[in-house]
Coordinates of C-alpha atoms in Angstrom, one line a residue:
Chain M
X25 CA -158.6 -118.9 185.0
X26 CA -156.4 -116.0 184.2
X27 CA -158.2 -113.2 182.5
X28 CA -156.6 -112.3 179.1
X29 CA -156.6 -108.9 177.6
X30 CA -158.3 -108.3 174.3
X31 CA -155.0 -108.0 172.2
X32 CA -153.6 -111.2 173.7
X33 CA -156.8 -113.1 173.0
X34 CA -157.0 -111.8 169.5
X35 CA -153.4 -112.9 168.7
X36 CA -154.1 -116.3 170.3
X37 CA -157.1 -116.7 168.0
X38 CA -154.7 -116.4 165.1
X39 CA -151.9 -118.7 166.2
X40 CA -153.6 -121.2 168.4
X41 CA -157.4 -121.0 168.1
X42 CA -158.1 -124.1 170.2
X43 CA -156.1 -122.8 173.1
X44 CA -157.9 -123.0 176.5
X45 CA -156.5 -122.9 180.0
X46 CA -157.0 -126.6 180.6
X47 CA -154.9 -129.8 180.2
X48 CA -151.2 -129.2 179.7
X49 CA -150.5 -125.7 178.5
X50 CA -148.2 -122.7 179.0
X51 CA -149.0 -119.2 177.8
X52 CA -146.0 -116.9 177.6
X53 CA -146.8 -113.2 177.3
X54 CA -144.2 -110.5 177.0
X55 CA -141.4 -112.6 178.4
X56 CA -143.1 -114.2 181.3
X57 CA -145.3 -117.3 181.8
X58 CA -148.8 -115.9 182.3
X59 CA -150.4 -119.2 183.2
X60 CA -149.7 -122.9 182.9
X61 CA -151.2 -126.3 183.7
X62 CA -150.1 -129.9 183.8
X63 CA -152.0 -133.0 182.8
X64 CA -151.6 -136.6 184.1
X65 CA -149.0 -137.4 181.5
X66 CA -147.5 -134.1 180.5
X67 CA -145.7 -131.9 183.0
X68 CA -144.4 -128.4 182.4
X69 CA -141.4 -127.1 184.5
X70 CA -140.0 -123.7 184.5
X71 CA -136.2 -123.7 183.8
X72 CA -134.0 -122.6 186.7
X73 CA -131.0 -121.5 184.7
X74 CA -132.5 -119.6 181.7
X75 CA -135.8 -118.4 180.4
X76 CA -138.1 -121.1 179.2
X77 CA -139.7 -124.4 180.1
X78 CA -139.1 -128.1 180.1
X79 CA -142.0 -130.1 178.7
X80 CA -142.0 -133.7 180.0
X81 CA -144.2 -136.1 178.0
X82 CA -144.4 -139.6 179.5
X83 CA -144.7 -142.8 177.5
X84 CA -148.4 -143.3 178.4
X85 CA -149.4 -140.1 176.6
X86 CA -151.9 -141.1 173.9
X87 CA -153.2 -138.5 171.5
X88 CA -153.0 -135.6 173.9
X89 CA -152.5 -132.0 172.7
X90 CA -150.2 -129.6 174.6
X91 CA -150.4 -125.9 173.9
X92 CA -147.5 -123.5 174.4
X93 CA -148.3 -120.2 172.6
X94 CA -146.2 -117.0 172.9
X95 CA -147.6 -113.5 172.6
X96 CA -145.5 -110.4 172.4
X97 CA -147.7 -107.3 172.6
X98 CA -145.3 -104.6 173.7
X99 CA -143.2 -102.6 171.3
X100 CA -139.4 -102.7 171.7
X101 CA -139.1 -106.1 173.4
X102 CA -136.7 -108.9 172.6
X103 CA -138.0 -112.1 174.0
X104 CA -135.6 -115.1 174.1
X105 CA -136.8 -118.4 175.3
X106 CA -135.5 -122.0 175.5
X107 CA -138.1 -124.7 175.4
X108 CA -137.0 -128.3 175.8
X109 CA -139.3 -131.2 175.0
X110 CA -138.6 -134.7 176.4
X111 CA -140.8 -137.2 174.7
X112 CA -140.6 -140.7 176.3
X113 CA -140.6 -144.0 174.4
X114 CA -144.0 -144.8 172.9
X115 CA -145.7 -141.4 173.5
X116 CA -148.2 -140.1 171.0
X117 CA -148.5 -136.3 171.3
X118 CA -149.4 -133.2 169.4
X119 CA -147.5 -130.0 170.4
X120 CA -149.1 -126.8 169.4
X121 CA -146.6 -123.9 169.5
X122 CA -146.8 -120.6 167.7
X123 CA -145.9 -117.0 168.2
X124 CA -147.9 -113.8 167.5
X125 CA -146.5 -110.3 167.7
X126 CA -148.7 -107.3 168.1
X127 CA -146.6 -104.2 167.6
X128 CA -148.3 -100.9 167.7
X129 CA -145.2 -98.9 168.5
X130 CA -142.1 -97.7 166.7
X131 CA -139.5 -100.1 168.0
X132 CA -138.7 -103.6 166.9
X133 CA -140.5 -106.5 168.7
X134 CA -138.8 -109.8 168.5
X135 CA -139.2 -113.3 169.7
X136 CA -136.4 -115.9 169.4
X137 CA -137.7 -119.3 170.4
X138 CA -135.1 -122.1 170.7
X139 CA -137.0 -125.4 170.8
X140 CA -135.2 -128.7 171.3
X141 CA -136.9 -132.0 171.0
X142 CA -135.5 -135.2 172.5
X143 CA -137.8 -137.9 171.1
X144 CA -137.4 -141.5 172.3
X145 CA -138.2 -144.7 170.5
X146 CA -141.5 -145.7 168.9
X147 CA -143.0 -142.3 169.6
X148 CA -145.3 -140.2 167.4
X149 CA -144.9 -136.4 167.7
X150 CA -146.8 -133.8 165.7
X151 CA -145.5 -130.3 166.1
X152 CA -147.7 -127.5 164.8
X153 CA -146.3 -123.9 164.7
X154 CA -147.9 -120.7 163.5
X155 CA -146.2 -117.4 163.2
X156 CA -148.1 -114.2 162.9
X157 CA -147.6 -110.5 163.2
X158 CA -150.0 -107.5 163.4
X159 CA -150.3 -104.0 164.7
X160 CA -150.1 -100.7 162.9
X161 CA -146.9 -99.4 164.5
X162 CA -143.9 -98.7 162.4
X163 CA -141.7 -101.0 164.6
X164 CA -140.9 -104.3 162.9
X165 CA -142.1 -107.8 164.0
X166 CA -139.2 -110.2 164.0
X167 CA -139.3 -114.0 164.6
X168 CA -136.2 -116.1 164.6
X169 CA -137.1 -119.7 165.6
X170 CA -134.4 -122.3 166.1
X171 CA -135.8 -125.9 166.2
X172 CA -133.5 -128.8 167.1
X173 CA -135.0 -132.3 166.7
X174 CA -133.5 -135.6 167.6
X175 CA -135.8 -138.4 166.5
X176 CA -135.2 -141.8 168.2
X177 CA -135.5 -145.3 166.7
X178 CA -138.7 -146.0 164.8
X179 CA -140.3 -142.7 165.9
X180 CA -142.3 -140.4 163.6
X181 CA -141.9 -136.6 163.8
X182 CA -144.3 -134.4 161.8
X183 CA -143.7 -130.7 161.7
X184 CA -146.4 -128.4 160.3
X185 CA -145.2 -124.8 160.2
X186 CA -146.9 -121.7 158.8
X187 CA -146.1 -118.1 158.5
X188 CA -148.9 -116.4 156.7
X189 CA -149.0 -112.8 157.6
X190 CA -147.4 -109.8 159.3
X191 CA -143.9 -111.0 160.1
X192 CA -141.3 -108.4 158.8
X193 CA -138.2 -110.5 159.2
X194 CA -137.6 -114.1 160.0
X195 CA -134.6 -116.4 159.9
X196 CA -135.7 -120.0 160.6
X197 CA -133.2 -122.6 161.6
X198 CA -134.3 -126.2 161.8
X199 CA -131.9 -129.1 162.5
X200 CA -133.0 -132.7 162.6
X201 CA -131.2 -136.0 163.3
X202 CA -132.9 -139.2 162.5
X203 CA -132.0 -142.5 164.1
X204 CA -132.7 -146.0 162.7
X205 CA -136.1 -146.3 161.2
X206 CA -137.1 -142.8 162.2
X207 CA -139.4 -140.8 159.9
X208 CA -139.6 -137.0 159.4
X209 CA -142.4 -135.1 157.6
X210 CA -142.1 -131.4 157.3
X211 CA -144.7 -129.1 155.7
X212 CA -143.7 -125.5 155.6
X213 CA -146.0 -122.7 154.4
X214 CA -144.8 -119.2 154.0
X215 CA -146.3 -116.0 152.6
X216 CA -144.5 -112.6 152.5
X217 CA -145.5 -109.2 151.2
X218 CA -144.4 -105.6 151.2
X219 CA -140.7 -105.3 152.3
X220 CA -140.7 -108.5 154.3
X221 CA -137.8 -110.8 154.4
X222 CA -137.8 -114.6 155.2
X223 CA -135.0 -117.1 155.3
X224 CA -135.5 -120.8 156.1
X225 CA -132.7 -123.2 156.6
X226 CA -133.5 -126.8 157.3
X227 CA -130.8 -129.5 157.8
X228 CA -131.8 -133.1 158.1
X229 CA -129.2 -135.8 158.9
X230 CA -130.4 -139.3 158.1
X231 CA -128.0 -141.1 160.4
X232 CA -129.9 -144.4 161.0
X233 CA -130.6 -147.3 158.6
X234 CA -134.1 -147.2 157.2
X235 CA -134.6 -143.5 158.2
X236 CA -136.6 -141.3 155.8
X237 CA -137.5 -137.6 155.4
X238 CA -140.0 -135.8 153.3
X239 CA -139.9 -132.0 153.2
X240 CA -142.5 -130.0 151.4
X241 CA -142.2 -126.2 151.3
X242 CA -144.8 -124.0 149.7
X243 CA -144.4 -120.2 149.5
X244 CA -146.0 -117.2 148.0
X245 CA -143.8 -114.1 147.6
X246 CA -145.6 -110.8 147.0
X247 CA -144.8 -107.1 146.8
X248 CA -141.0 -106.3 147.2
X249 CA -140.5 -109.2 149.6
X250 CA -137.5 -111.5 149.6
X251 CA -137.5 -115.3 150.4
X252 CA -134.5 -117.7 150.6
X253 CA -134.8 -121.4 151.2
X254 CA -131.9 -123.6 152.0
X255 CA -133.1 -127.1 152.8
X256 CA -130.3 -129.7 153.2
X257 CA -130.5 -133.5 153.4
X258 CA -127.5 -135.6 154.3
X259 CA -127.8 -139.4 153.9
X260 CA -125.3 -141.2 156.0
X261 CA -127.0 -144.6 155.9
X262 CA -129.5 -146.6 153.9
X263 CA -132.3 -144.0 153.7
X264 CA -134.8 -142.1 151.6
X265 CA -135.2 -138.3 151.4
X266 CA -137.4 -136.2 149.2
X267 CA -137.4 -132.4 149.3
X268 CA -139.9 -130.4 147.3
X269 CA -140.0 -126.5 147.2
X270 CA -142.6 -124.7 145.2
X271 CA -142.9 -120.9 145.1
X272 CA -145.2 -118.5 143.5
X273 CA -143.6 -115.2 142.7
X274 CA -145.6 -112.0 142.3
X275 CA -145.1 -108.3 141.8
X276 CA -141.5 -107.3 142.3
X277 CA -140.6 -110.1 144.7
X278 CA -137.4 -112.2 144.8
X279 CA -137.3 -115.9 145.6
X280 CA -134.2 -118.0 146.0
X281 CA -134.0 -121.7 146.6
X282 CA -130.7 -123.4 147.4
X283 CA -131.4 -127.0 148.3
X284 CA -128.5 -129.2 149.1
X285 CA -128.5 -133.0 148.9
X286 CA -125.5 -135.0 150.2
X287 CA -125.2 -138.8 149.8
X288 CA -122.5 -140.3 151.9
X289 CA -123.8 -143.9 151.7
X290 CA -124.3 -146.1 148.6
X291 CA -127.9 -146.9 149.8
X292 CA -128.8 -143.3 150.4
X293 CA -131.5 -142.2 147.9
X294 CA -132.2 -138.5 147.9
X295 CA -134.4 -136.5 145.5
X296 CA -134.9 -132.8 145.3
X297 CA -137.4 -130.8 143.2
X298 CA -137.8 -127.0 143.2
X299 CA -139.9 -124.8 141.1
X300 CA -140.4 -121.0 141.1
X301 CA -143.0 -119.5 138.8
X302 CA -145.8 -117.0 138.5
X303 CA -149.4 -117.8 139.4
X304 CA -151.1 -120.2 137.0
X305 CA -152.6 -118.2 134.1
X306 CA -155.2 -120.8 133.2
X307 CA -156.5 -121.1 136.7
X308 CA -156.7 -117.3 136.9
X309 CA -158.6 -117.1 133.6
X310 CA -161.0 -119.9 134.7
X311 CA -161.9 -118.1 137.9
X312 CA -162.3 -114.7 136.2
X313 CA -164.7 -116.2 133.7
X314 CA -166.7 -117.3 136.8
X315 CA -167.1 -113.6 137.7
X316 CA -164.2 -113.1 140.1
X317 CA -162.0 -110.0 140.0
X318 CA -158.3 -110.6 139.3
X319 CA -157.5 -110.0 143.0
X320 CA -160.2 -112.4 144.2
X321 CA -159.1 -115.1 141.8
X322 CA -155.4 -114.7 142.9
X323 CA -156.5 -115.0 146.5
X324 CA -158.4 -118.3 145.8
X325 CA -155.4 -119.7 144.0
X326 CA -152.9 -118.7 146.7
X327 CA -155.1 -120.1 149.5
X328 CA -155.5 -123.3 147.7
X329 CA -151.7 -123.5 147.0
X330 CA -150.9 -122.9 150.7
X331 CA -153.6 -125.2 152.2
Chain E
X24 CA -97.6 -131.7 108.8
X25 CA -96.0 -131.8 112.2
X26 CA -95.1 -135.3 113.3
X27 CA -96.7 -136.1 116.7
X28 CA -95.2 -138.5 119.2
X29 CA -97.1 -141.6 120.1
X30 CA -98.2 -140.4 123.6
X31 CA -99.6 -137.2 122.2
X32 CA -101.4 -139.0 119.4
X33 CA -102.8 -141.5 121.9
X34 CA -104.1 -138.8 124.2
X35 CA -105.6 -136.9 121.2
X36 CA -107.5 -140.1 120.2
X37 CA -109.2 -139.9 123.6
X38 CA -110.1 -136.3 123.6
X39 CA -110.5 -135.3 120.0
X40 CA -110.5 -138.3 117.7
X41 CA -111.4 -136.3 114.6
X42 CA -108.5 -134.0 115.1
X43 CA -106.4 -133.6 111.9
X44 CA -104.0 -130.8 110.9
X45 CA -106.3 -129.2 108.5
X46 CA -108.9 -126.4 108.5
X47 CA -108.9 -124.2 111.5
X48 CA -107.0 -125.9 114.4
X49 CA -104.5 -125.3 117.2
X50 CA -102.7 -128.0 119.1
X51 CA -101.2 -127.0 122.4
X52 CA -98.6 -129.4 123.8
X53 CA -96.8 -128.9 127.1
X54 CA -97.5 -125.1 127.2
X55 CA -96.7 -124.2 123.6
X56 CA -98.6 -124.2 120.3
X57 CA -97.2 -127.2 118.4
X58 CA -99.1 -126.5 115.2
X59 CA -102.0 -124.4 113.9
X60 CA -104.0 -123.6 110.9
X61 CA -106.6 -121.1 109.7
X62 CA -109.5 -121.5 107.4
X63 CA -111.3 -119.0 105.2
X64 CA -113.7 -118.0 108.0
X65 CA -111.8 -118.9 111.1
X66 CA -108.6 -117.3 112.1
X67 CA -106.4 -118.2 115.1
X68 CA -104.1 -115.6 116.5
X69 CA -101.5 -116.0 119.3
X70 CA -102.0 -113.6 122.2
X71 CA -99.3 -111.0 122.6
X72 CA -99.8 -110.3 126.3
X73 CA -100.4 -113.7 127.8
X74 CA -100.4 -117.4 126.9
X75 CA -103.2 -118.4 124.7
X76 CA -105.0 -117.6 121.5
X77 CA -107.8 -115.6 120.0
X78 CA -110.2 -117.5 117.8
X79 CA -112.0 -115.2 115.3
X80 CA -115.0 -116.8 113.8
X81 CA -116.6 -114.7 111.1
X82 CA -120.3 -114.4 110.3
X83 CA -120.1 -116.5 107.1
X84 CA -118.9 -119.5 109.0
X85 CA -121.5 -122.2 108.3
X86 CA -121.3 -125.6 110.0
X87 CA -117.5 -125.6 110.3
X88 CA -115.6 -127.3 113.1
X89 CA -112.5 -125.9 114.8
X90 CA -110.2 -128.0 116.9
X91 CA -108.2 -126.7 119.8
X92 CA -107.0 -129.7 121.8
X93 CA -104.4 -129.5 124.7
X94 CA -102.0 -132.2 125.7
X95 CA -99.8 -132.2 128.8
X96 CA -97.4 -135.1 128.7
X97 CA -94.7 -134.0 131.1
X98 CA -94.8 -134.5 134.8
X99 CA -94.7 -131.5 137.1
X100 CA -96.0 -128.9 134.6
X101 CA -98.6 -126.3 135.3
X102 CA -100.0 -125.0 132.0
X103 CA -102.2 -121.9 132.2
X104 CA -103.8 -120.7 129.0
X105 CA -106.3 -118.0 128.0
X106 CA -108.4 -118.7 124.9
X107 CA -110.9 -116.1 123.7
X108 CA -113.5 -116.9 121.1
X109 CA -115.1 -114.1 119.1
X110 CA -118.1 -115.4 117.3
X111 CA -119.6 -112.9 114.8
X112 CA -123.4 -112.4 114.2
X113 CA -124.9 -115.2 112.3
X114 CA -122.0 -117.7 112.5
X115 CA -122.7 -121.4 112.9
X116 CA -119.7 -123.2 114.3
X117 CA -118.7 -126.2 116.4
X118 CA -115.7 -125.8 118.7
X119 CA -114.0 -129.0 119.8
X120 CA -111.8 -128.3 122.8
X121 CA -110.5 -130.9 125.3
X122 CA -107.5 -131.6 127.4
X123 CA -105.7 -134.8 128.1
X124 CA -102.9 -135.3 130.6
X125 CA -100.4 -138.1 130.5
X126 CA -98.5 -138.2 133.7
X127 CA -96.0 -140.9 134.2
X128 CA -93.9 -139.1 136.8
X129 CA -94.3 -138.3 140.5
X130 CA -95.2 -134.6 140.3
X131 CA -98.5 -133.0 139.7
X132 CA -99.4 -132.1 136.1
X133 CA -102.0 -129.4 135.7
X134 CA -103.9 -127.5 133.0
X135 CA -106.0 -124.5 133.8
X136 CA -107.8 -123.4 130.6
X137 CA -109.6 -120.1 130.8
X138 CA -112.0 -119.9 127.9
X139 CA -114.1 -116.8 127.2
X140 CA -116.8 -116.8 124.5
X141 CA -118.1 -113.6 123.0
X142 CA -121.1 -114.7 121.0
X143 CA -122.9 -112.1 118.8
X144 CA -126.5 -112.2 117.6
X145 CA -128.3 -115.0 115.8
X146 CA -125.3 -117.3 116.0
X147 CA -125.3 -121.0 116.7
X148 CA -122.3 -122.3 118.7
X149 CA -121.7 -125.9 119.8
X150 CA -118.8 -126.3 122.3
X151 CA -117.5 -129.8 122.9
X152 CA -115.0 -130.5 125.6
X153 CA -113.5 -133.7 126.8
X154 CA -111.2 -134.1 129.8
X155 CA -109.0 -137.1 130.2
X156 CA -106.1 -138.3 132.3
X157 CA -103.8 -141.3 132.0
X158 CA -100.3 -142.5 132.9
X159 CA -99.0 -144.8 135.6
X160 CA -97.0 -142.2 137.6
X161 CA -98.0 -141.2 141.1
X162 CA -98.2 -137.5 140.2
X163 CA -101.7 -136.3 140.1
X164 CA -103.6 -135.0 137.0
X165 CA -105.4 -131.8 137.7
X166 CA -107.8 -129.9 135.4
X167 CA -109.4 -126.6 136.4
X168 CA -111.3 -125.1 133.5
X169 CA -113.0 -121.7 133.7
X170 CA -115.5 -121.1 131.0
X171 CA -117.1 -117.6 130.6
X172 CA -119.9 -117.3 128.0
X173 CA -121.8 -114.3 126.8
X174 CA -124.5 -115.3 124.5
X175 CA -125.9 -112.5 122.3
X176 CA -129.5 -111.8 121.2
X177 CA -131.3 -114.9 119.7
X178 CA -128.2 -117.0 119.7
X179 CA -128.0 -120.6 120.8
X180 CA -125.0 -122.0 122.8
X181 CA -124.7 -125.7 123.3
X182 CA -122.1 -127.0 125.7
X183 CA -121.3 -130.7 125.8
X184 CA -118.7 -131.5 128.4
X185 CA -117.4 -134.9 129.6
X186 CA -114.8 -136.0 132.1
X187 CA -114.9 -139.8 132.0
X188 CA -111.6 -141.0 133.3
X189 CA -108.3 -140.4 134.9
X190 CA -108.6 -136.8 136.3
X191 CA -107.6 -136.8 140.0
X192 CA -108.8 -133.3 140.8
X193 CA -111.0 -130.9 139.0
X194 CA -112.7 -127.6 139.9
X195 CA -114.9 -126.5 136.9
X196 CA -116.2 -122.9 136.9
X197 CA -118.8 -122.0 134.2
X198 CA -120.4 -118.6 134.0
X199 CA -123.0 -117.8 131.4
X200 CA -124.9 -114.6 130.6
X201 CA -127.9 -114.8 128.2
X202 CA -129.2 -111.8 126.3
X203 CA -132.7 -111.4 124.9
X204 CA -134.0 -114.6 123.3
X205 CA -130.7 -116.4 123.8
X206 CA -130.7 -120.1 124.5
X207 CA -128.3 -122.3 126.5
X208 CA -128.1 -126.1 126.5
X209 CA -125.6 -127.7 128.8
X210 CA -124.9 -131.4 129.0
X211 CA -122.3 -132.4 131.6
X212 CA -121.1 -136.0 132.1
X213 CA -118.7 -136.9 134.9
X214 CA -117.3 -140.1 136.2
X215 CA -114.9 -140.3 139.2
X216 CA -113.3 -143.3 140.9
X217 CA -110.6 -144.1 143.5
X218 CA -109.6 -141.0 145.5
X219 CA -110.6 -138.5 142.7
X220 CA -112.3 -135.2 143.5
X221 CA -114.6 -133.2 141.2
X222 CA -116.4 -129.9 141.8
X223 CA -118.5 -128.2 139.2
X224 CA -120.0 -124.8 139.6
X225 CA -122.2 -123.4 136.8
X226 CA -123.9 -120.0 137.1
X227 CA -126.3 -118.9 134.4
X228 CA -127.8 -115.4 134.5
X229 CA -130.9 -115.1 132.3
X230 CA -130.7 -111.4 131.7
X231 CA -132.7 -111.0 128.5
X232 CA -136.4 -111.3 127.9
X233 CA -137.3 -114.7 126.4
X234 CA -134.0 -116.3 127.3
X235 CA -133.9 -119.9 128.3
X236 CA -131.4 -122.4 129.8
X237 CA -131.5 -126.2 130.1
X238 CA -128.7 -127.9 132.2
X239 CA -128.5 -131.6 132.4
X240 CA -125.8 -133.1 134.6
X241 CA -125.2 -136.8 134.9
X242 CA -122.6 -138.4 137.0
X243 CA -121.3 -141.6 138.4
X244 CA -119.3 -141.6 141.5
X245 CA -117.3 -144.7 142.4
X246 CA -114.6 -145.9 144.9
X247 CA -113.8 -143.3 147.5
X248 CA -114.3 -140.4 145.1
X249 CA -116.1 -137.1 145.9
X250 CA -118.3 -135.0 143.7
X251 CA -119.9 -131.7 144.4
X252 CA -122.3 -129.9 142.0
X253 CA -123.4 -126.3 142.4
X254 CA -125.5 -125.2 139.4
X255 CA -127.1 -121.8 139.8
X256 CA -129.8 -120.1 137.6
X257 CA -130.7 -116.5 138.1
X258 CA -133.8 -115.3 136.3
X259 CA -133.8 -111.5 135.9
X260 CA -136.4 -111.3 133.1
X261 CA -139.1 -113.2 131.5
X262 CA -137.3 -116.5 131.1
X263 CA -137.3 -120.3 131.5
X264 CA -134.7 -122.4 133.2
X265 CA -134.6 -126.1 133.9
X266 CA -131.7 -127.8 135.8
X267 CA -131.5 -131.5 136.2
X268 CA -128.8 -133.4 138.1
X269 CA -128.8 -137.1 138.4
X270 CA -126.0 -139.1 140.1
X271 CA -125.3 -142.7 140.6
X272 CA -123.4 -143.4 143.8
X273 CA -121.4 -146.6 144.2
X274 CA -119.0 -148.1 146.7
X275 CA -117.9 -145.6 149.4
X276 CA -118.3 -142.5 147.3
X277 CA -119.8 -139.2 148.4
X278 CA -122.0 -137.0 146.2
X279 CA -123.3 -133.6 147.0
X280 CA -125.6 -131.5 144.9
X281 CA -126.4 -127.8 145.8
X282 CA -128.4 -126.3 143.1
X283 CA -129.5 -122.7 143.5
X284 CA -132.4 -121.1 141.7
X285 CA -133.1 -117.4 142.0
X286 CA -136.1 -115.7 140.6
X287 CA -135.9 -111.9 140.4
X288 CA -138.7 -111.3 138.0
X289 CA -142.3 -112.2 138.1
X290 CA -142.1 -114.0 134.7
X291 CA -139.1 -116.0 135.6
X292 CA -140.0 -119.7 135.6
X293 CA -137.2 -121.9 137.1
X294 CA -137.3 -125.6 137.8
X295 CA -134.7 -127.8 139.4
X296 CA -134.6 -131.5 139.9
X297 CA -131.8 -133.6 141.5
X298 CA -131.6 -137.2 142.4
X299 CA -128.8 -139.2 143.9
X300 CA -129.2 -143.0 144.2
X301 CA -127.6 -146.3 143.7
X302 CA -127.6 -148.2 140.5
X303 CA -131.0 -149.5 139.4
X304 CA -131.4 -153.0 141.0
X305 CA -134.0 -154.2 138.5
X306 CA -131.8 -153.3 135.5
X307 CA -128.9 -155.1 137.2
X308 CA -130.9 -158.2 137.8
X309 CA -132.3 -158.2 134.2
X310 CA -128.8 -158.0 132.7
X311 CA -127.4 -160.7 135.0
X312 CA -130.2 -163.1 134.0
X313 CA -128.9 -162.5 130.5
X314 CA -125.6 -164.0 131.6
X315 CA -123.6 -160.9 132.4
X316 CA -121.4 -160.7 135.5
X317 CA -122.3 -158.0 138.1
X318 CA -119.3 -155.9 136.9
X319 CA -120.3 -156.2 133.2
X320 CA -123.9 -155.4 134.0
X321 CA -122.9 -152.3 136.0
X322 CA -120.7 -151.1 133.1
X323 CA -123.5 -151.4 130.6
X324 CA -125.9 -149.4 132.9
X325 CA -123.3 -146.7 133.6
X326 CA -122.4 -146.4 129.9
X327 CA -126.0 -146.1 129.0
X328 CA -126.6 -143.5 131.8
X329 CA -123.7 -141.4 130.6
X330 CA -124.4 -141.6 126.9

């Protein structure tokens, strides 16, 4: 067991609370793999040509969880990493990623994680990702994840991503290709405050017959923060897609939503819904009559909205 | 009364069937004003510096209709026109515009109408616009309307626009600014077929407190045609906006919808809904069991959808 320093452990508790040095795991800290382990069905290999790892998940993997958290705790670092996931036919796996930045200095700390998923047929992949920033330095905390996902025939890919706190700037790029009968579920949760900026671009190409995608994005935008969403669904075959973006706007924040739906096949059915509005006044009133302060009531509503 | 040729009369019947040479009207044919008339409250003045007219609508106008149709019946012409509408405080008026192109030659016939509306306070403006193409020539029929609308305090602007048939290429640009308490209603209907292309960009800025916008776009996309919608609502004050785009896709057509909603104020409430899908199978089946052919049943459903 590698001994972790207090800052790293604290950040881990925020992004990956179940993390332990057992089973298949890889902990990256300040640009290097601090510790890693394999399991019977999941092997992790360091890349030879560039920073990052290959995660090989065999077809007999059933319900296993693999943890690959990243912690950046020095100020002024840019950490770029390429992680490739090879999921064999029939595998059933949960991948817990996530990145936390502790920046107590005056320089920008940044992590750019480029994750590529090659998912075979009849597989079931759940991908959980939490992004978090902390530290009282003036240096900004920047996270620019790129996620490329190829989902094979009749496989299911579920992506559950959350950025709740402390990230000053993020540009998220997610690209998905769905083969015949493949299903995608995305749940994105985002909260920004202060002068933070967040941009999320998701492009889903429904290439295969019978493929489907459901994207739900929920965000809360406080302070002077700025959010832009650009989800895009392209239907190239008989398929279903449903995109839903809901945002709560507060204070002097700005929220933009630019969904794009493209139907290139007569049997492509694509629906989009987006709503931006202030916090529900009736809910607020109800909670305040129960004795909560306005701030407490707002927090309850926001937590509920993002849960 | 100016005598109209048969082609012009036929095109007029399609775009402006109520048109008659009385009251306030201006008929533009192949780049020149063929005839025009004023009424007590509505005056039409030819521009001195560029092609087009100024339409001056005084505040005592109550329920009057003004007709300003355009017919292009020669092949190979590009007709560019600037029409400016000055609507005084308190006026209540219906403006019937529209453009029809008859192209029996082998060259492109094109009309670019740039319409600018200056609407005062407490006014009520209804703007109807039909676009239509015909003629068995190989030359294409192109319509690129630009519509700029400033809606004054507590005024209501209703825009009812339809392009049902025969326009090979169109790029529609509509820009609207709403002052305090101003209301906008847009209903857009569009059908394309064959190799036709249509693009519609609508930007509404809700600048004033209490302003509201409702945009409904309905389209049918047949053959190998291509449609792109880009409606945008920007809320800069306490306001409501609702955008709804529904498209029926048929054959090998492609439909894209890229709505954009931007909230820049905590009391801006903006909703968007878009759906692209094939013709309703149940409705089709029901009509066919009533004895209709598939084509007849489709036509009934499409007409109903666009009405």
